[in-house]
Coordinates of C-alpha atoms in Angstrom, one line a residue:
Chain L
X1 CA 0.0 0.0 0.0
X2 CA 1.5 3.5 -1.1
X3 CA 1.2 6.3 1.4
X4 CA -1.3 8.0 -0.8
X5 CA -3.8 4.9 -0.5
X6 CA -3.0 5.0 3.3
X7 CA -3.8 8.7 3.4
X8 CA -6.8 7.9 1.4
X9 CA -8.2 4.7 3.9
X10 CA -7.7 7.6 6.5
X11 CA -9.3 10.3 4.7
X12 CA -12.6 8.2 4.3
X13 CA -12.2 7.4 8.2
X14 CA -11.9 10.6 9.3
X15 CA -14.8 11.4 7.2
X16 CA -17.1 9.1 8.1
X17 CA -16.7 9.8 12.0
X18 CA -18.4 12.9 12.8
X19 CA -21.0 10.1 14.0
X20 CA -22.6 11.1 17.2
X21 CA -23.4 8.3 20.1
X22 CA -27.2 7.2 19.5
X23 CA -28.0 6.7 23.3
X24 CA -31.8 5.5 22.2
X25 CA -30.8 2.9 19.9
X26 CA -28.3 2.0 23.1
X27 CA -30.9 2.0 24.8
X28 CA -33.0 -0.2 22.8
X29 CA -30.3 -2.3 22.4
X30 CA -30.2 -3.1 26.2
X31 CA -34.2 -3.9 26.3
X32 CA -34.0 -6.5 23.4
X33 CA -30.7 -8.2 25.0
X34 CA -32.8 -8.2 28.5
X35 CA -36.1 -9.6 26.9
X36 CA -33.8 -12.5 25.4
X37 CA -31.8 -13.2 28.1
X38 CA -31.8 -16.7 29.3
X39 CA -28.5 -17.1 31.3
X40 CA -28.5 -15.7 34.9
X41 CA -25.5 -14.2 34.2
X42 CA -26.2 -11.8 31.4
X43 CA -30.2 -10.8 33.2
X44 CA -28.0 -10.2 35.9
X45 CA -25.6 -7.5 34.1
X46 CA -28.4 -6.5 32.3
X47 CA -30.3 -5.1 35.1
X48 CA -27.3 -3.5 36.5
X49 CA -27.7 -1.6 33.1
X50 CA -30.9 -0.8 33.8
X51 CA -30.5 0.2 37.2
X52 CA -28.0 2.6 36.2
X53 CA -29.5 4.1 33.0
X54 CA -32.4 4.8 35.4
X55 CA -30.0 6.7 37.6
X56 CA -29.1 8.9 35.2
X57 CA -31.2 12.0 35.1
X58 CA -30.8 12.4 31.4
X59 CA -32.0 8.8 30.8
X60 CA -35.5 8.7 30.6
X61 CA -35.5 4.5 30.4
X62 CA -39.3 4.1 32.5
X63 CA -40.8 4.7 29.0
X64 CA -39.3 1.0 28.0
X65 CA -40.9 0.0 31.2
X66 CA -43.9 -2.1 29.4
X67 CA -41.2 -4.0 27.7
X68 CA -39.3 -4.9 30.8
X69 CA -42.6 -5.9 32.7
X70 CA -42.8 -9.5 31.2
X71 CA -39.4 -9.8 31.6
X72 CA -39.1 -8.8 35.5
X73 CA -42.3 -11.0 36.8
X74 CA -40.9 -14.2 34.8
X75 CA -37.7 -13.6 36.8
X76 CA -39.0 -12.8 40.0
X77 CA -41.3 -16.0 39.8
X78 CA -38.0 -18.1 39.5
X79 CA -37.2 -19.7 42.6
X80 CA -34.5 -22.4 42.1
X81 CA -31.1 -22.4 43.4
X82 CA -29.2 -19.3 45.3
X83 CA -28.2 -17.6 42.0
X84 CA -31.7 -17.4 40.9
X85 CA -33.4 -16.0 44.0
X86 CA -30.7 -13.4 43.5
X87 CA -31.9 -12.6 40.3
X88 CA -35.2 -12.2 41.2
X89 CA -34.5 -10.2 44.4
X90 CA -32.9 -7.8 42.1
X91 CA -35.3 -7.8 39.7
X92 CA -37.8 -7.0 41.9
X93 CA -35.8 -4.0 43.5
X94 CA -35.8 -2.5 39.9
X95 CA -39.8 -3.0 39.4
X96 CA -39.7 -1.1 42.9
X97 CA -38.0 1.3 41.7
X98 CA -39.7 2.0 38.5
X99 CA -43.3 1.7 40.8
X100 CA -41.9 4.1 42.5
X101 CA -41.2 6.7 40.0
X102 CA -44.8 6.0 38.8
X103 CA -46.4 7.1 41.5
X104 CA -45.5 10.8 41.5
X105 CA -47.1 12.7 38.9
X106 CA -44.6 15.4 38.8
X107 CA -41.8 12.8 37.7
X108 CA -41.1 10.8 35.0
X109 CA -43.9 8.6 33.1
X110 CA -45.0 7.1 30.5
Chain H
X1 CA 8.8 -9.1 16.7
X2 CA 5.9 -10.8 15.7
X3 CA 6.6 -13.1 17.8
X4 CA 8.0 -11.8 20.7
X5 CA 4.8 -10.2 21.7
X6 CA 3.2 -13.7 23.1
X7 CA 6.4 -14.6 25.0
X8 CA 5.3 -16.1 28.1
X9 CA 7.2 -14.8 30.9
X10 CA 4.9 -11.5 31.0
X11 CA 8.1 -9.3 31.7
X12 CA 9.6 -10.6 28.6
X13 CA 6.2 -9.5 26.8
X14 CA 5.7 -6.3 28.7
X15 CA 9.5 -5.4 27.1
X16 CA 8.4 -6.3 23.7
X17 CA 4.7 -4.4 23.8
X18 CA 7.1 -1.5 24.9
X19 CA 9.0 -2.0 22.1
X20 CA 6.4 -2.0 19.9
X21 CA 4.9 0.7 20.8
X22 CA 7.9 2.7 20.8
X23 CA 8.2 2.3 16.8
X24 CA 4.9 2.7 16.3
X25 CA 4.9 6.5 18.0
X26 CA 8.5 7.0 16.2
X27 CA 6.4 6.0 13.0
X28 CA 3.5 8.5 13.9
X29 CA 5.4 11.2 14.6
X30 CA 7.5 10.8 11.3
X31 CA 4.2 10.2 9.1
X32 CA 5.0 7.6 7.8
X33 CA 2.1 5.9 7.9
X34 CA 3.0 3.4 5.5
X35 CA 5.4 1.6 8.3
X36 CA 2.1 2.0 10.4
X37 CA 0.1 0.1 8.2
X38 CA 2.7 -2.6 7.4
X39 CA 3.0 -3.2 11.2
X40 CA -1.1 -3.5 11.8
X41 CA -1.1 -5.7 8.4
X42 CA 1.1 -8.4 10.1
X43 CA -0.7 -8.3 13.6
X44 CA -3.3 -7.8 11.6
X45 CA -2.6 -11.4 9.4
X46 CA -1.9 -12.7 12.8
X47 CA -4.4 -12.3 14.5
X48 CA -6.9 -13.9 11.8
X49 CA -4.9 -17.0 11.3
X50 CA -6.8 -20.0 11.7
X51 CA -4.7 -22.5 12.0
X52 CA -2.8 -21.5 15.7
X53 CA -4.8 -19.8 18.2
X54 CA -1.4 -18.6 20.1
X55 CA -0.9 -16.6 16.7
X56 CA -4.1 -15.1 17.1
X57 CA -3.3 -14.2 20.9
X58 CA -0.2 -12.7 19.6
X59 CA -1.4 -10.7 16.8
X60 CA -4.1 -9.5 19.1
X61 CA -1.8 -8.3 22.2
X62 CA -0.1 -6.1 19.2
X63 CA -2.8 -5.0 17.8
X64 CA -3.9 -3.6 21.2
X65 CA 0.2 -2.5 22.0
X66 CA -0.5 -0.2 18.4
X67 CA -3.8 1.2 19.2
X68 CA -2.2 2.4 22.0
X69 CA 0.9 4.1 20.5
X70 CA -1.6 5.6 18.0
X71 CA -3.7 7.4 20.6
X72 CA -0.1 8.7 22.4
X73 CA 0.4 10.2 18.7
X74 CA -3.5 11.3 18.4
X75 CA -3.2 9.5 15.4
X76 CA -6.9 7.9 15.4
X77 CA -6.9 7.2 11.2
X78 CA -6.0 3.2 11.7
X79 CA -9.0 3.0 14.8
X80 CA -11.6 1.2 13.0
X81 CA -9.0 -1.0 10.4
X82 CA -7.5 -2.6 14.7
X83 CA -11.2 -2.6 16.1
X84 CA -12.3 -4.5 13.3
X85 CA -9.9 -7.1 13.8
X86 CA -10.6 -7.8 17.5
X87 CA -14.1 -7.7 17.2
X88 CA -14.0 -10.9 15.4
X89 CA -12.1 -12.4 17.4
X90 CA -14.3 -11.7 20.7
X91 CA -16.1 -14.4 19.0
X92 CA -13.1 -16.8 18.8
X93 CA -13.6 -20.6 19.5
X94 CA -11.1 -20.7 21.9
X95 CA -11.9 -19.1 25.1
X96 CA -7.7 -17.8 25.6
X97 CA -8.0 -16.2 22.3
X98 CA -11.4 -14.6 23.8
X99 CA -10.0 -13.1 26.7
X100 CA -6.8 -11.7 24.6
X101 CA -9.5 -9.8 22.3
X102 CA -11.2 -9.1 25.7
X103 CA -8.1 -7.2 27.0
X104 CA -7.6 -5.9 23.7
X105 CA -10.8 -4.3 23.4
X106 CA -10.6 -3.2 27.2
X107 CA -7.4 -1.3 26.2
X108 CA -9.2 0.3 23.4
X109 CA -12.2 1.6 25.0
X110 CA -9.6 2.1 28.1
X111 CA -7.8 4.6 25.9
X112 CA -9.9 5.8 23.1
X113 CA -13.5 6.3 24.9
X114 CA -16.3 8.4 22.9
X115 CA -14.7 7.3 19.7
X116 CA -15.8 3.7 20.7
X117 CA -19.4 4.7 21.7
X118 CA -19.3 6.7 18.1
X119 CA -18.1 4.0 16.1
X120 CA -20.0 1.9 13.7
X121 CA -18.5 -1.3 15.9
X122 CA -20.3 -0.2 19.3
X123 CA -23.5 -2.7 18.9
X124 CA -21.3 -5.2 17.7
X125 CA -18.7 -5.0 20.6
X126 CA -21.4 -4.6 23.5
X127 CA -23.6 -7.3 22.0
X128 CA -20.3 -9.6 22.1
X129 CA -19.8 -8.9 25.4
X130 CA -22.7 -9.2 27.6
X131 CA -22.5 -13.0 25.2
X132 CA -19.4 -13.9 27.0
X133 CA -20.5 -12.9 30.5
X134 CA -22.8 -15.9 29.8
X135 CA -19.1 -17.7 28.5
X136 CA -18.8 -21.1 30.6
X137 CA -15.4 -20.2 30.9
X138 CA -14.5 -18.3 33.9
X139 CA -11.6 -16.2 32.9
X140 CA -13.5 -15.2 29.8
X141 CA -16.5 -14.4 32.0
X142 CA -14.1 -12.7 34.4
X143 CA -12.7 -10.5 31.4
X144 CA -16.3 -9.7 29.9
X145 CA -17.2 -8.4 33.3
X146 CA -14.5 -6.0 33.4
X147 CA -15.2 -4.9 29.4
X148 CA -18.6 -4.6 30.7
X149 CA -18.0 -2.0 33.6
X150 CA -15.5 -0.3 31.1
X151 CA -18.4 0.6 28.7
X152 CA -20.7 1.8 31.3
X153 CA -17.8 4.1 32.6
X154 CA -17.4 5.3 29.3
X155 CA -21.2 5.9 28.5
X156 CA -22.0 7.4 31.8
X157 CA -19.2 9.7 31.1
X158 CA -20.5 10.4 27.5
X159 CA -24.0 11.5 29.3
X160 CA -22.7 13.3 32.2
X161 CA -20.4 15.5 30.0
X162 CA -24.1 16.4 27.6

């Protein structure tokens, strides 16, 4: 490769960056990954994500609550094994959470 | 120096990633990015060999060791040509070569940041990663746990800074 077809691969790079960060199809990207998420694992790191990006006050994540819903109450039903009540306790903290929020007017919704 | 990257004796490695990286900022600061590209192109050929996963650990370790250098130099224009490369192989068959491409891509979120959460390759490397936290494999479980908690630093950075 000559140093003009380097500076040409470069060229296109540079000009295809100005991309900006698409937090809503992030964002989406989390809720499909949680609806699908069999392995205990991944739920659990999944709702850590949700946790947070519901911590964030520019993250307005409660309107993807009707997706999570489902989701949450299969979980917390689980009851097998230590790992799995785990999951559900936390699962059930974020529903809390999310209830929570719900309930004052003033704050986020749907 | 292809080679010497996957030495064993990690002070024997460290030495050659140092070395590496050295020529790679002497490169970058000279311009020439032809010696750039020749360098990635063997790490590069490396890292997608089939045949011996200890190749593709190798070529991934310098893959990561010239991303670095790059950054040093704020020379970003070989980014997405590395990423590429180590995306793929988060996917490897063989769980060592996984957790190579997991440090690999640790370093590169580690050092480049936004860029990552801008690039084209985001979905893909996030989608590969919360994939091995499900790995059966400790050590690549281990590794996709700390990618993990690298990306949400980065994105919570990305929103506190809007």
């Amino acid at each position: 490769m000559s140093n003009d077809e380097v500076s040409g691969v470069a060229w296109r790079y540079n000009a295809s960056r100005n991309v900006q960060f698409d937090l809503d199809k992030f964002i989406n990207q989390v809720c499909q990954r949680f609806e699908t998420s069999y392995d205990i694992n991944i739920a659990m790191i999944l709702i850590d994500w949700i946790d947070q990006l519901h911590s964030s006050p520019s993250v307005n994540i409660i309107r993807c609550m009707p997706r999570f819903v489902p989701k949450f109450l299969s979980v917390i039903e689980l009851q097998e094994g230590n790992h799995v009540i785990d999951l559900g306790k936390k699962a059930l903290a974020q529903l809390n959470h999310f209830l929570e929020d719900l309930k004052d007017p003033r704050y986020r919704s749907l | 120096m292809f080679q010497s990257v996957t030495f064993r004796s990690l002070e024997k490695r460290s030495a050659a990633t140092r070395q590496l990286q050295q020529e790679v900022e002497d490169f970058a600061l000279k311009q020439d990015n032809v010696r750039i590209q020749n360098k990635i192109y063997g790490f590069e050929k490396l890292a997608l060999d089939e045949s011996q996963p200890v190749y593709r650990r190798s070529g991934l370790y310098g893959l990561s060791a010239i991303s670095v250098a790059l950054l040093k130099t704020k020379n970003e224009s070989f980014f997405e040509q590395i990423v590429q490369t180590v995306v793929i192989r988060l996917e490897d068959r063989d769980p060592k070569v996984q957790v190579a491409a997991c440090e690999a891509i640790f370093n590169v979120i580690k050092n480049y940041r936004e860029v990552v959460l801008k690039s084209k390759f985001f979905e893909k490397i996030f989608d590969t990663t919360i994939s091995l936290i499900g790995s059966s494999f400790v050590e690549v479980r281990e590794f996709a746990k700390k990618v993990d908690d690298k990306i949400k630093d980065t994105v919570f950075a990305c929103l506190t800074m809007k």
